[in-house]
Amino acid sequence: MMSLLHYFFLVSINGFFLVPAYGGESGDTVRFDLIHKNDPRLQRKPGLGPPTNNMEQMKQHVHYDSQRVQMISRAMKKRRKAEETATDDVIRAPFFSGASVRSGHYLIPLKVGTPPQQLIMIANTASELTWMKCGSNKDEGKQVSFDPTKSSSFQTINCSSTMCTQDLGDLFALGICPMPDSPCKYDYSYGAGQSVLGFFANETLTLQMKSGTEKKMEQFLVGCNEIIEGIEENDAIDGVVGLGYSIYSFAVRGSESFGYKFSYCLVDHFSPENVRSYLVFGETRHPPHMQHTDLVLGKVLTFYGVNVVGISLDGVMLDIPSEVWELRDDGGGTIIDEGSTLTFLAMDAYRPLMDALIKSLTKYTKYEDPRFEFCISVKPGEFNATEVPKLRIHFTGEARMEPPVKNYVIQVDDGVRCLGFQPLPPEGGVSVIGNIMQQNMFWEFDLKTSRLGFAPSSCTDE
Ligand SMILES: *[C@@H]1O[C@H](CO)[C@@H](O)[C@H](O)[C@H]1NC(C)=O
Ligand SMILES: *[C@@H]1O[C@H](CO)[C@@H](O)[C@H](O)[C@H]1NC(C)=O
Ligand SMILES: *[C@@H]1O[C@H](CO)[C@@H](O)[C@H](O)[C@H]1NC(C)=O
């Protein structure tokens, strides 16, 4: 049995799926609108649409973010332990966070099956598997998700196939095979009565090209969830699109005909109508002054790792020990995660940053919020962003990210702003650059050359 690390080792050394087969489709791209969970366009769907209470919403985000961060660090520990003891206990780790539909807040409309069924999925860089809630008999009042019996292209993976016994067996399949043609099942349990049961299948996805034509993505591996237990769900969401780094992920399969490049641009849900968050497969027009740094693939599960070297405020580097930024199997290092709302920092980075920022905000009225260390209450027009120190995150390769002030002094409610950072738990873990911090920037992931490019953007460009 191959451990996950060996698996990634093979992937990165042999590059067996990153074949340099850049065919390109004559400059064409696939573009998705990423819809924020609170987007007014989703109002028709119960459970989605603008929140009734911003503060409540933010509390939820913080809650799910912390769970996510804990799960990442637990999975990393589990993996290390499994490697030491040479067991394969680790292998289910990549699936875990995809199990919770609450993680991640940007939604992708996706056409699945033949004829296509239109689903609303959560974009999740924590998941390598794309899965949906399956079923044909809809209970009264229950949201209709995917019905495999109505799709002619749906092909169940059977449990006697090598795909089930070897390929998926190394990742998350159960290995139970009552009959040779029984479905290849998974049962992901992550403690406290939470589990997701389902089976694997190949299915056809329909992607819309920018040129107007449709492109079929055939034999794409999906998970068909039959039972979800103990996980608080949003009925309006049909599943998860796996954007992690893995041969099975939508990001990798989707970008393979486009030079293994994908990009996205995120805006907050208060943005004007003409501005949309989006995800693109292929080479797209990007803003000027792109900066580039190494993308660390295959080291932090299926996440996208980055090499941060420091943080500065108004040009002065903060005193942060360099070990904080070192990517290790047991934590440390940084990932860029579209599915986390806030930014999580190891305590040795969090403390000096927070102290300096708090100092710069003392002239405002302090506001107590149990979820954040520091918030202020401001009257309309009182907050002056130009007085807040300029935050820069420095990466290897001289790349510097300069987020707008609203990305780190975040508006959590009318007249309430909080410093949008959270400390990692005392036992450590991986620092996370969350989606608010990434807003109003264009992000390009080049999986072939392992490079991450970014630049400020209003997200209006195609
Ligand atoms: C199981 O799947 C494999 C590969 O798709 C196929 O060759 C085989 O015939 C299937 N076996 C059964 C019993 O359906
Ligand atoms: C599913 O797709 C994979 C990858 O294209 C292929 O190797 C496998 O034979 C397919 N299995 C079925 C049952 O369609
Ligand atoms: C904001 O602060 C800057 C620098 O102190 C100052 O020049 C500017 O006039 C202030 N703007 C407002 C609207 O108060």
PDB file of N, CA and C in Angstrom, residues 54-55 58 61 268-270 341-342 372 375-376 378 380 383 405-420 436 439:
ATOM      1  N   ASN A  54     -25.596  40.157  10.033  1.00  0.00           N
ATOM      2  CA  ASN A  54     -24.193  40.009   9.650  1.00  0.00           C
ATOM      3  C   ASN A  54     -23.331  39.443  10.769  1.00  0.00           C
ATOM      4  N   MET A  55     -23.601  39.921  11.979  1.00  0.00           N
ATOM      5  CA  MET A  55     -22.780  39.519  13.116  1.00  0.00           C
ATOM      6  C   MET A  55     -22.934  38.021  13.356  1.00  0.00           C
ATOM      7  N   MET A  58     -21.010  36.135  10.761  1.00  0.00           N
ATOM      8  CA  MET A  58     -19.571  36.149  10.999  1.00  0.00           C
ATOM      9  C   MET A  58     -19.209  35.173  12.111  1.00  0.00           C
ATOM     10  N   HIS A  61     -19.004  31.835  10.607  1.00  0.00           N
ATOM     11  CA  HIS A  61     -17.771  31.676   9.824  1.00  0.00           C
ATOM     12  C   HIS A  61     -16.595  31.357  10.736  1.00  0.00           C
ATOM     13  N   ASP A 268     -15.946  40.685  -2.046  1.00  0.00           N
ATOM     14  CA  ASP A 268     -16.855  40.438  -0.935  1.00  0.00           C
ATOM     15  C   ASP A 268     -18.292  40.612  -1.420  1.00  0.00           C
ATOM     16  N   HIS A 269     -19.213  40.169  -0.603  1.00  0.00           N
ATOM     17  CA  HIS A 269     -20.600  40.161  -1.047  1.00  0.00           C
ATOM     18  C   HIS A 269     -21.266  41.527  -0.961  1.00  0.00           C
ATOM     19  N   PHE A 270     -20.514  42.544  -0.562  1.00  0.00           N
ATOM     20  CA  PHE A 270     -21.068  43.901  -0.593  1.00  0.00           C
ATOM     21  C   PHE A 270     -20.723  44.593  -1.916  1.00  0.00           C
ATOM     22  N   THR A 341     -12.579  31.598   5.932  1.00  0.00           N
ATOM     23  CA  THR A 341     -12.950  33.008   5.849  1.00  0.00           C
ATOM     24  C   THR A 341     -11.827  33.900   6.372  1.00  0.00           C
ATOM     25  N   LEU A 342     -11.358  33.586   7.577  1.00  0.00           N
ATOM     26  CA  LEU A 342     -10.364  34.443   8.219  1.00  0.00           C
ATOM     27  C   LEU A 342      -8.951  33.931   7.969  1.00  0.00           C
ATOM     28  N   PHE A 372     -13.516  37.721  18.386  1.00  0.00           N
ATOM     29  CA  PHE A 372     -12.320  38.398  17.888  1.00  0.00           C
ATOM     30  C   PHE A 372     -11.579  39.018  19.057  1.00  0.00           C
ATOM     31  N   CYS A 375     -11.936  44.549  18.322  1.00  0.00           N
ATOM     32  CA  CYS A 375     -12.903  45.167  17.415  1.00  0.00           C
ATOM     33  C   CYS A 375     -13.082  46.623  17.807  1.00  0.00           C
ATOM     34  N   ILE A 376     -13.506  47.410  16.841  1.00  0.00           N
ATOM     35  CA  ILE A 376     -13.816  48.805  17.129  1.00  0.00           C
ATOM     36  C   ILE A 376     -15.227  49.125  16.641  1.00  0.00           C
ATOM     37  N   VAL A 378     -17.363  52.105  15.009  1.00  0.00           N
ATOM     38  CA  VAL A 378     -17.118  53.379  14.303  1.00  0.00           C
ATOM     39  C   VAL A 378     -18.416  53.978  13.775  1.00  0.00           C
ATOM     40  N   PRO A 380     -20.476  56.356  11.016  1.00  0.00           N
ATOM     41  CA  PRO A 380     -20.290  56.483   9.563  1.00  0.00           C
ATOM     42  C   PRO A 380     -19.249  57.553   9.235  1.00  0.00           C
ATOM     43  N   PHE A 383     -14.105  55.981  10.298  1.00  0.00           N
ATOM     44  CA  PHE A 383     -12.943  55.116  10.083  1.00  0.00           C
ATOM     45  C   PHE A 383     -12.121  55.603   8.891  1.00  0.00           C
ATOM     46  N   VAL A 405      -6.793  47.509   3.149  1.00  0.00           N
ATOM     47  CA  VAL A 405      -7.035  47.527   4.598  1.00  0.00           C
ATOM     48  C   VAL A 405      -8.306  46.764   4.971  1.00  0.00           C
ATOM     49  N   LYS A 406      -9.322  46.843   4.120  1.00  0.00           N
ATOM     50  CA  LYS A 406     -10.584  46.156   4.457  1.00  0.00           C
ATOM     51  C   LYS A 406     -10.438  44.640   4.512  1.00  0.00           C
ATOM     52  N   ASN A 407      -9.330  44.110   3.979  1.00  0.00           N
ATOM     53  CA  ASN A 407      -9.092  42.667   4.064  1.00  0.00           C
ATOM     54  C   ASN A 407      -8.589  42.238   5.442  1.00  0.00           C
ATOM     55  N   TYR A 408      -8.064  43.201   6.209  1.00  0.00           N
ATOM     56  CA  TYR A 408      -7.602  42.787   7.545  1.00  0.00           C
ATOM     57  C   TYR A 408      -8.241  43.568   8.687  1.00  0.00           C
ATOM     58  N   VAL A 409      -8.760  44.773   8.420  1.00  0.00           N
ATOM     59  CA  VAL A 409      -9.632  45.411   9.414  1.00  0.00           C
ATOM     60  C   VAL A 409     -11.031  45.214   8.836  1.00  0.00           C
ATOM     61  N   ILE A 410     -11.580  44.057   9.092  1.00  0.00           N
ATOM     62  CA  ILE A 410     -12.748  43.636   8.331  1.00  0.00           C
ATOM     63  C   ILE A 410     -14.047  44.153   8.947  1.00  0.00           C
ATOM     64  N   GLN A 411     -14.970  44.438   8.063  1.00  0.00           N
ATOM     65  CA  GLN A 411     -16.269  44.902   8.524  1.00  0.00           C
ATOM     66  C   GLN A 411     -17.109  43.675   8.878  1.00  0.00           C
ATOM     67  N   VAL A 412     -17.453  43.527  10.154  1.00  0.00           N
ATOM     68  CA  VAL A 412     -18.236  42.350  10.533  1.00  0.00           C
ATOM     69  C   VAL A 412     -19.708  42.692  10.711  1.00  0.00           C
ATOM     70  N   ASP A 413     -19.991  43.978  10.835  1.00  0.00           N
ATOM     71  CA  ASP A 413     -21.378  44.399  10.965  1.00  0.00           C
ATOM     72  C   ASP A 413     -21.398  45.905  10.698  1.00  0.00           C
ATOM     73  N   ASP A 414     -22.595  46.476  10.584  1.00  0.00           N
ATOM     74  CA  ASP A 414     -22.671  47.932  10.410  1.00  0.00           C
ATOM     75  C   ASP A 414     -21.969  48.598  11.581  1.00  0.00           C
ATOM     76  N   GLY A 415     -20.983  49.421  11.272  1.00  0.00           N
ATOM     77  CA  GLY A 415     -20.301  50.163  12.321  1.00  0.00           C
ATOM     78  C   GLY A 415     -19.376  49.344  13.207  1.00  0.00           C
ATOM     79  N   VAL A 416     -19.143  48.098  12.852  1.00  0.00           N
ATOM     80  CA  VAL A 416     -18.201  47.290  13.648  1.00  0.00           C
ATOM     81  C   VAL A 416     -17.116  46.719  12.738  1.00  0.00           C
ATOM     82  N   ARG A 417     -15.870  46.992  13.112  1.00  0.00           N
ATOM     83  CA  ARG A 417     -14.743  46.421  12.379  1.00  0.00           C
ATOM     84  C   ARG A 417     -13.855  45.666  13.342  1.00  0.00           C
ATOM     85  N   CYS A 418     -13.336  44.562  12.871  1.00  0.00           N
ATOM     86  CA  CYS A 418     -12.474  43.731  13.729  1.00  0.00           C
ATOM     87  C   CYS A 418     -11.207  43.382  12.974  1.00  0.00           C
ATOM     88  N   LEU A 419     -10.162  43.124  13.734  1.00  0.00           N
ATOM     89  CA  LEU A 419      -8.940  42.631  13.109  1.00  0.00           C
ATOM     90  C   LEU A 419      -9.199  41.173  12.715  1.00  0.00           C
ATOM     91  N   GLY A 420      -9.084  40.899  11.422  1.00  0.00           N
ATOM     92  CA  GLY A 420      -9.530  39.607  10.883  1.00  0.00           C
ATOM     93  C   GLY A 420      -8.525  38.481  10.984  1.00  0.00           C
ATOM     94  N   ILE A 436     -11.073  36.236   2.937  1.00  0.00           N
ATOM     95  CA  ILE A 436     -11.249  37.692   3.039  1.00  0.00           C
ATOM     96  C   ILE A 436      -9.917  38.378   2.709  1.00  0.00           C
ATOM     97  N   GLN A 439      -9.344  38.760  -1.015  1.00  0.00           N
ATOM     98  CA  GLN A 439     -10.309  39.492  -1.842  1.00  0.00           C
ATOM     99  C   GLN A 439      -9.677  40.658  -2.605  1.00  0.00           C
TER     100      GLN A 439
END
